[in-house]
Amino acid sequence: LIGFMGSGKSSVGRLLARKLAWPRFDTDEMVVAELGLSIPAIFAQLGEARFRDEETAALANLEIGPAAVIVTGGGVVLRPENVRRLRTLGTVVWLTAELTVLQERLARRKDRPLLQTPDPAATIERLLGERKRLYAAASDFANATSTLDHEKSAQAIPKALPEH
Ligand code: S3P
């Protein structure tokens, strides 16, 4: 699962893993466990570049077995090697949501270091503008989360997966 912050990757990933009875891996959780720090603390103390290096390493070292749901951080598509790795691992699903929905979902959230700016709504708009084409290019298909609730997304995704 790829997509912007607030697109529902964590929630849909949990539901999907339960539904398919597949293990779930979450690159944010793996980086947090590896460094023993929260994501805001990693960005504040070690910097974004270190976070990105750890994210790439987590993905590169992932051993998923025969099938799994992999939840990624919103910036995973920034590095082409991450995208290549995800595409080797399996079907890449882009969770999409309208800009206004993302802005609403992410308003006042303190756990996204990139959004701790004077105007988070404008930052979301700019980052989404920069990243949209990366999500589109990296994914096999998109699943809209503004119109479907998370449960419905988790129901729709398996139907679109090849042989499982
Ligand atoms: C990031 C998204 C976050 C987390 C970090 C950076 C991004 O994950 O990896 O704060 O660059 O979009 P979520 O998409 O789960 O919020």
Coordinates of C-alpha atoms and ligand atoms in Angstrom, one line a residue:
L1 CA 0.0 0.0 0.0
I2 CA 1.3 3.4 -1.0
G3 CA -0.2 6.9 -0.8
F4 CA -0.1 10.2 0.9
M5 CA -0.2 10.7 4.7
G6 CA -3.8 10.4 5.8
S7 CA -4.9 8.3 2.9
G8 CA -5.7 5.4 5.2
K9 CA -2.7 3.0 4.6
S10 CA -2.4 1.9 8.2
S11 CA -6.1 1.3 8.8
V12 CA -6.8 -0.3 5.4
G13 CA -3.6 -2.4 5.9
R14 CA -4.8 -3.7 9.2
L15 CA -8.2 -4.6 7.8
L16 CA -6.7 -6.2 4.7
A17 CA -4.2 -8.3 6.6
R18 CA -7.0 -9.6 8.9
K19 CA -9.3 -10.3 5.9
L20 CA -6.7 -12.2 3.9
A21 CA -5.0 -13.7 7.0
W22 CA -1.7 -12.4 5.7
P23 CA 1.0 -11.0 7.9
R24 CA 1.3 -7.2 7.9
F25 CA 4.6 -5.2 7.7
D26 CA 4.7 -1.4 8.2
T27 CA 7.9 0.4 7.2
D28 CA 7.2 3.3 9.7
E29 CA 6.8 0.8 12.5
M30 CA 10.0 -1.0 11.4
V31 CA 12.1 2.2 11.4
V32 CA 10.7 3.2 14.8
A33 CA 11.6 -0.2 16.2
E34 CA 15.0 -0.2 14.7
L35 CA 16.0 3.2 16.1
G36 CA 14.0 3.1 19.3
L37 CA 12.6 6.6 18.6
S38 CA 9.2 8.0 17.5
I39 CA 9.0 9.4 14.0
P40 CA 8.9 13.0 15.2
A41 CA 12.0 12.3 17.4
I42 CA 13.8 10.7 14.4
F43 CA 13.2 13.7 12.2
A44 CA 14.1 16.1 15.1
Q45 CA 17.2 14.3 16.4
L46 CA 18.6 12.5 13.3
G47 CA 17.1 14.3 10.4
E48 CA 14.9 13.4 7.4
A49 CA 17.8 11.9 5.4
R50 CA 18.5 9.4 8.1
F51 CA 14.8 8.4 8.3
R52 CA 14.8 7.9 4.5
D53 CA 17.9 5.7 4.7
E54 CA 16.3 3.6 7.4
E55 CA 13.1 3.3 5.4
T56 CA 15.0 2.1 2.4
A57 CA 16.9 -0.4 4.5
A58 CA 13.7 -1.7 6.1
L59 CA 12.2 -2.3 2.7
A60 CA 15.3 -3.8 1.3
N61 CA 15.7 -6.3 4.2
L62 CA 12.1 -7.3 4.4
E63 CA 11.4 -11.0 4.2
I64 CA 7.7 -11.4 3.6
G65 CA 7.3 -15.1 2.9
P66 CA 4.7 -16.3 0.4
A67 CA 2.2 -13.4 0.9
A68 CA 1.9 -10.2 3.0
V69 CA 0.4 -6.8 3.3
I70 CA 3.1 -4.1 3.3
V71 CA 2.2 -0.7 4.6
T72 CA 4.6 2.1 3.6
G73 CA 5.2 5.7 4.7
G74 CA 3.9 8.4 2.4
G75 CA 7.4 9.4 1.2
V76 CA 8.5 5.9 0.2
V77 CA 8.0 6.7 -3.5
L78 CA 10.6 9.5 -3.4
R79 CA 13.4 7.0 -4.0
P80 CA 13.3 5.0 -7.2
E81 CA 15.1 2.0 -5.5
N82 CA 12.2 1.8 -3.1
V83 CA 9.7 1.7 -5.9
R84 CA 11.7 -1.0 -7.8
R85 CA 11.8 -3.0 -4.6
L86 CA 8.0 -2.7 -4.0
R87 CA 7.3 -3.7 -7.5
T88 CA 9.4 -6.8 -7.1
L89 CA 7.5 -7.7 -4.0
G90 CA 4.1 -7.7 -5.6
T91 CA 1.0 -5.6 -6.5
V92 CA 1.3 -2.0 -5.5
V93 CA -1.9 -0.3 -4.5
W94 CA -2.2 3.5 -4.3
L95 CA -4.7 4.7 -1.7
T96 CA -6.0 8.0 -2.9
A97 CA -8.1 10.8 -1.3
E98 CA -9.2 14.2 -2.4
L99 CA -6.9 17.1 -1.2
T100 CA -9.6 18.6 1.0
V101 CA -10.2 15.2 2.7
L102 CA -6.5 14.8 3.4
Q103 CA -6.3 18.3 4.7
E104 CA -9.3 17.6 7.0
R105 CA -7.9 14.2 8.2
L106 CA -4.4 15.6 8.9
A107 CA -5.4 19.0 10.4
R108 CA -3.8 19.4 13.9
R109 CA -2.0 16.0 13.8
K110 CA 1.3 16.4 15.6
D111 CA 2.8 13.1 14.4
R112 CA 3.7 14.1 10.9
P113 CA 7.0 16.1 11.1
L114 CA 6.7 17.4 7.5
L115 CA 3.4 19.0 8.3
Q116 CA 4.5 21.0 11.3
T117 CA 4.6 24.2 9.3
P118 CA 2.7 27.6 9.7
D119 CA 0.2 26.5 7.0
P120 CA -0.1 22.7 7.0
A121 CA -3.0 22.8 4.4
A122 CA -0.7 24.5 1.9
T123 CA 2.1 22.1 2.7
I124 CA -0.2 19.2 2.1
E125 CA -1.2 20.7 -1.3
R126 CA 2.4 21.3 -2.3
L127 CA 3.6 17.8 -1.3
L128 CA 0.7 16.1 -2.9
G129 CA 1.3 18.1 -6.1
E130 CA 4.9 16.9 -6.1
R131 CA 4.2 13.3 -5.3
K132 CA 1.0 12.5 -7.2
R133 CA 2.8 11.4 -10.4
L134 CA 5.2 9.3 -8.3
Y135 CA 2.3 7.4 -6.7
A136 CA 0.7 7.0 -10.1
A137 CA 3.8 5.7 -11.7
A138 CA 4.6 3.3 -8.9
S139 CA 1.2 1.7 -8.5
D140 CA -0.6 -1.1 -10.3
F141 CA -4.0 0.4 -9.4
A142 CA -5.6 3.1 -7.3
N143 CA -8.3 2.8 -4.6
A144 CA -10.1 5.9 -3.6
T145 CA -10.6 6.3 0.1
S146 CA -12.7 9.5 0.1
T147 CA -15.8 7.9 -1.2
L148 CA -15.3 4.4 0.2
D149 CA -14.8 3.9 3.9
H150 CA -11.7 1.9 5.0
E151 CA -13.7 -1.3 5.4
K152 CA -15.0 -1.0 1.8
S153 CA -11.4 -0.3 0.5
A154 CA -10.2 -3.5 2.3
Q155 CA -13.1 -5.4 0.6
A156 CA -12.4 -4.0 -2.8
I157 CA -8.6 -4.5 -2.9
P158 CA -8.5 -8.3 -2.8
K159 CA -10.8 -8.5 -5.8
A160 CA -8.3 -6.6 -7.8
L161 CA -5.3 -8.7 -6.8
P162 CA -3.9 -11.3 -9.1
E163 CA -4.2 -14.9 -7.9
H164 CA -4.4 -15.1 -4.1
Ligands
S3P1 C1 6.1 10.7 5.5 C2 4.9 9.9 5.9 C3 4.8 9.3 7.2 C4 6.2 9.0 7.8 C5 7.0 10.2 7.8 C6 7.2 10.8 6.4 C7 6.1 11.4 4.2 O1 4.1 8.1 7.1 O2 6.8 8.0 7.0 O3 6.4 11.1 8.7 O4 7.1 11.8 3.8 O5 5.0 11.4 3.6 P1 2.4 8.0 6.8 O6 2.2 8.2 5.4 O7 2.0 6.7 7.4 O8 1.9 9.2 7.6

